[in-house]
XYZ file of N, CA and C in Angstrom:
222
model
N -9.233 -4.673 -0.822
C -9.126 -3.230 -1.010
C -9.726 -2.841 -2.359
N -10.351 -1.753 -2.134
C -11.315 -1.055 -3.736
C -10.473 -0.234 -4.443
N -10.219 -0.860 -5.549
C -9.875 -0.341 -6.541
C -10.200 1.139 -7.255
N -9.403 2.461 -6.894
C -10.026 3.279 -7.506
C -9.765 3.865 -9.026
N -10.857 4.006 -9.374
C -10.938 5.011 -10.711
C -9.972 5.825 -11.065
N -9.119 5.725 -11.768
C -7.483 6.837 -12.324
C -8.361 7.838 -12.859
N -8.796 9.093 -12.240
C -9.011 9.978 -13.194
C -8.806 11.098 -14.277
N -6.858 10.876 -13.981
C -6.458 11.122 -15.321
C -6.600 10.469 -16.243
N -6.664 8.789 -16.376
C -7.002 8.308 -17.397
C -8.344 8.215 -18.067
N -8.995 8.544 -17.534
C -10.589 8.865 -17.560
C -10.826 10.509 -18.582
N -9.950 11.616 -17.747
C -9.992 12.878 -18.868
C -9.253 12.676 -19.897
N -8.026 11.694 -20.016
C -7.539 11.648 -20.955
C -8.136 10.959 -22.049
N -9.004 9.879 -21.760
C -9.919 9.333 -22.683
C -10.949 10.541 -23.431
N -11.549 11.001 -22.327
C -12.824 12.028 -22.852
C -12.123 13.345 -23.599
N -10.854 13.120 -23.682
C -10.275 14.381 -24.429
C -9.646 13.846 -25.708
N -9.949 12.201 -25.901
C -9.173 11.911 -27.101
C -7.902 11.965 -27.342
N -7.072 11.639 -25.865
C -5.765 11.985 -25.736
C -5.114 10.646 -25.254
N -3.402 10.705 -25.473
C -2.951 9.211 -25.130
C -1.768 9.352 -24.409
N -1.778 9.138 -23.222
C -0.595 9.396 -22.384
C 0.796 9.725 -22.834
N 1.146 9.446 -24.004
C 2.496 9.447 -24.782
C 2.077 10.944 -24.718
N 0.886 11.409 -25.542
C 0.965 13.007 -25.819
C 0.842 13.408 -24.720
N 0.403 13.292 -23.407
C 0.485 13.926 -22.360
C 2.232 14.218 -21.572
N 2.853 13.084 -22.007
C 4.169 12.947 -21.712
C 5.027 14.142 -23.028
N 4.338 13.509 -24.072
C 5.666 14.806 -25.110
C 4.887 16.092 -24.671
N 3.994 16.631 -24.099
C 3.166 17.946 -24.044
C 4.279 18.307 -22.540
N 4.076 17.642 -21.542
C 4.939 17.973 -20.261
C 6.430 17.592 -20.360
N 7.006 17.554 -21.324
C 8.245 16.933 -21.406
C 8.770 15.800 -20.485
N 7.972 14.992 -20.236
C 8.193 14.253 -19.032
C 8.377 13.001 -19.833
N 9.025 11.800 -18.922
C 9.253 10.351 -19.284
C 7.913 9.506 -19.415
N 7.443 9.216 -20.786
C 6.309 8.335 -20.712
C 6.286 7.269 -19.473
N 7.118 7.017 -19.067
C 6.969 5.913 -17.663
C 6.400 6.443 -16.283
N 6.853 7.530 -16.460
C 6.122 8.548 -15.246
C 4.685 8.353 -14.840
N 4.014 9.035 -16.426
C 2.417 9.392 -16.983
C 2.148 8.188 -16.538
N 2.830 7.129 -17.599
C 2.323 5.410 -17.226
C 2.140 5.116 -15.333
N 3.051 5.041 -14.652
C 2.533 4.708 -13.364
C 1.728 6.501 -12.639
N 1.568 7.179 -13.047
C 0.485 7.889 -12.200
C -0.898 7.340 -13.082
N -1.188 6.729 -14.470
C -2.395 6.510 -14.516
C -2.369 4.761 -14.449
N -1.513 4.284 -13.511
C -1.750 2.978 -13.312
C -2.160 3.301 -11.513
N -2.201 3.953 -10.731
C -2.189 4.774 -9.630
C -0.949 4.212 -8.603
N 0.143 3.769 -9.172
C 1.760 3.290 -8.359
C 2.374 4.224 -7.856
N 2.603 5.669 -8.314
C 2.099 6.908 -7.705
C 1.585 8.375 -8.019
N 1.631 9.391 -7.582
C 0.901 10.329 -8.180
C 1.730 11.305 -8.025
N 1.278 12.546 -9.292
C 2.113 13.655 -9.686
C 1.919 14.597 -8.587
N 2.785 15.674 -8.427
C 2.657 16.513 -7.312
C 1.226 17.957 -7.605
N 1.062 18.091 -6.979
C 0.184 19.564 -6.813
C 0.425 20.479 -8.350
N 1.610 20.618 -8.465
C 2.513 21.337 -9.631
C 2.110 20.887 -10.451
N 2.822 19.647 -10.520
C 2.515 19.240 -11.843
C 1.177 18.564 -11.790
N 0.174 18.479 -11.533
C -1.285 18.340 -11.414
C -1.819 19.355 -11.923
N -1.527 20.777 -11.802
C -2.214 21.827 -11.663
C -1.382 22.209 -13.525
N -0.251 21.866 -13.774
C 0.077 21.678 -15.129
C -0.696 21.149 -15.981
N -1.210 19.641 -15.408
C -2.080 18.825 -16.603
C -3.172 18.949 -16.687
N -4.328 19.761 -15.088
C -5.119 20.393 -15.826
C -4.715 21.699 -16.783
N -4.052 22.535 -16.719
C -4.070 23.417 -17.537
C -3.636 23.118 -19.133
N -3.148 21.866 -19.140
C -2.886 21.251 -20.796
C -4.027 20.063 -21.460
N -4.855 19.794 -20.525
C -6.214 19.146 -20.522
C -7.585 20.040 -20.610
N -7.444 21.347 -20.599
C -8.368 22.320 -20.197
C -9.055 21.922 -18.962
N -8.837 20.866 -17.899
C -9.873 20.809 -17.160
C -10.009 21.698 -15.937
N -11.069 21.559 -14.623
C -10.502 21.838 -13.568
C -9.692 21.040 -12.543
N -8.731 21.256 -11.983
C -7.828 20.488 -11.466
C -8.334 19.023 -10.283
N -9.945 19.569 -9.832
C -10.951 18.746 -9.157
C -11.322 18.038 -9.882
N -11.119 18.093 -11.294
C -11.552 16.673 -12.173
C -10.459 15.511 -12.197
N -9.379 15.910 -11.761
C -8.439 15.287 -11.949
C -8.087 14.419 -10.225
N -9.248 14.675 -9.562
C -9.004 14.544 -8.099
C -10.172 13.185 -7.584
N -9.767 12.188 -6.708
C -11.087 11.213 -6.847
C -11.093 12.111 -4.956
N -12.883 12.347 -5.227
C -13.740 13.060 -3.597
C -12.984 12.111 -2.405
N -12.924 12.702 -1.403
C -12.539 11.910 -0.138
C -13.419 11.720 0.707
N -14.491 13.046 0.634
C -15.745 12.690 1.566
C -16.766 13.047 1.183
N -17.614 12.337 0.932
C -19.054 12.828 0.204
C -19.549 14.599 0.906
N -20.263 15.279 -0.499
C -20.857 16.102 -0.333
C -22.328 16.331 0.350
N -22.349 17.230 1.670
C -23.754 16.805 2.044
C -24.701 17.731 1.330
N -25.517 17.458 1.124
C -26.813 18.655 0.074
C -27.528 19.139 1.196
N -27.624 20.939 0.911
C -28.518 20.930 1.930
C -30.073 20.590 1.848
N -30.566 20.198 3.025
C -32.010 20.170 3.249
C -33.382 21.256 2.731
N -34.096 21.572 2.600
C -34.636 22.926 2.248
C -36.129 22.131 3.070
């Protein structure tokens, strides 16, 4: 099985940020942050849509694609 890419831990890198501060920013249990960016499981919609808004990102950055995009033809 393929291993995927955590891409919260990925914005959290490119933002110069360290899961502890993502945990004291959401008041949440650093163990939490720790297994959603180990991918053991993942935060809900809510609170997704929280950490982009404390990451500045869009919440699709925080999302790995499920089915490739087709381009159109011209």
């Amino acid at each position: 099985m393929e291993e995927r890419t955590n891409k919260l831990k990925v914005v959290l890198v490119e933002r110069n940020k360290t899961s502890k501060w993502l945990a004291e920013t959401l008041k949440m249990n650093p163990a939490t942050i720790s297994r959603w960016c180990s991918n053991k499981t993942q935060p809900s919609l809510d609170t997704l849509s929280d950490i982009a808004n404390v990451l500045d990102v869009d919440i699709r950055d925080l999302l790995v694609p499920t089915k490739k995009v087709k381009t159109e033809e011209k």
